[in-house]
Steps between C-alpha positions, in 0.01 A plus 500: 500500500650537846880665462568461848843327532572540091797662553618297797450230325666612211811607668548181717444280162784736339772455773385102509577437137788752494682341832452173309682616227246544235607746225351834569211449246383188604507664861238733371317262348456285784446856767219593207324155555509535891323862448230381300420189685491780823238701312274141464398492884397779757694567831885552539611159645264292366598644105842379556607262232719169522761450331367230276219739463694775308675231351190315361399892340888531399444109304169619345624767331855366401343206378266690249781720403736208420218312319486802306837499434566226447235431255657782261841365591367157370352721179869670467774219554308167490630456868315117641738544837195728637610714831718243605761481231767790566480631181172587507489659842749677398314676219211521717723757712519314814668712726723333760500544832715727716774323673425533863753629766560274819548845710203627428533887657174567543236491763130509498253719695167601575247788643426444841147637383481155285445267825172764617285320241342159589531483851283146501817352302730611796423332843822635678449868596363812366661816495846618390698243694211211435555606113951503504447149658229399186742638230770282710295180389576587106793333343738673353411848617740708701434827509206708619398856418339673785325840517614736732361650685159283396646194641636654858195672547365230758796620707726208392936590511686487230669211766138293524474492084872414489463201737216360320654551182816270616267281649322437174824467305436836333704850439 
């Protein structure tokens, strides 16, 4: 078990299902599913999970819990709609999902520090100003932590890190 990027993973599956407008349990759910597939491979990057990979841990599970329930539904009420019929997902709890704002207020960021790792899966740049213009390449992000003075020790301005940063789309 490798826990590098477990809680990265985590988090970014959280705000995913959240911004989608997924109830805050199912949120969890689906951030828990990320973690654990993270914890199935070595490396940072390279444990990242897909969406459809969370998802596919996220089915496994709900699917043996609803076969479970359902099966002492069945035992309870006689129900023959299965999952489908509104009744019984209903009494199965089914939770509905969050409605989901179109003014979304918030933004997402990352550590600088991230972009160090796996240099071979970069080709544009090493370095502080090689790693603002990586981050720049990931959609949705737009914000970057940086580590003063870590990140201006190589003599770089507070000017030279705010160019790049606009250049890469980023704050």
């Amino acid at each position: 078990v490798d826990e590098t990027g477990a809680g990265d993973s985590f988090r970014a599956a959280f705000a995913v299902a959240f911004v989608e407008g997924r109830a805050l349990e199912e949120s969890l759910r689906f951030a828990s599913a990320a973690g654990s597939v993270a914890v199935s491979r070595a490396g940072a990057v390279p444990s990242l999970p897909t969406k459809a990979e969370a998802e596919a841990v996220v089915c496994g599970i709900a699917a043996e819990w609803v076969a479970q329930k359902r099966e002492r539904l069945d035992e309870q009420t006689h129900c023959s709609g299965g999952a489908g019929n509104a009744t019984c997902a209903s009494a199965m709890g089914a939770v509905p999902r969050a409605s989901a704002s179109p003014s979304f207020p918030l933004e997402f960021g990352s550590r600088l520090n991230s972009m160090a790792d796996r240099p071979e899966l970069w080709d544009g740049g090493d370095g502080v100003l090689g790693w603002i213009a990586r981050q720049g390449t990931i959609k949705g992000l737009s914000l970057v932590d940086l580590n003063y003075p870590q990140h201006f020790a190589s003599g770089l301005s507070v000017a030279q890190v705010s160019q790049a940063l606009a250049a890469a789309g980023l704050r």
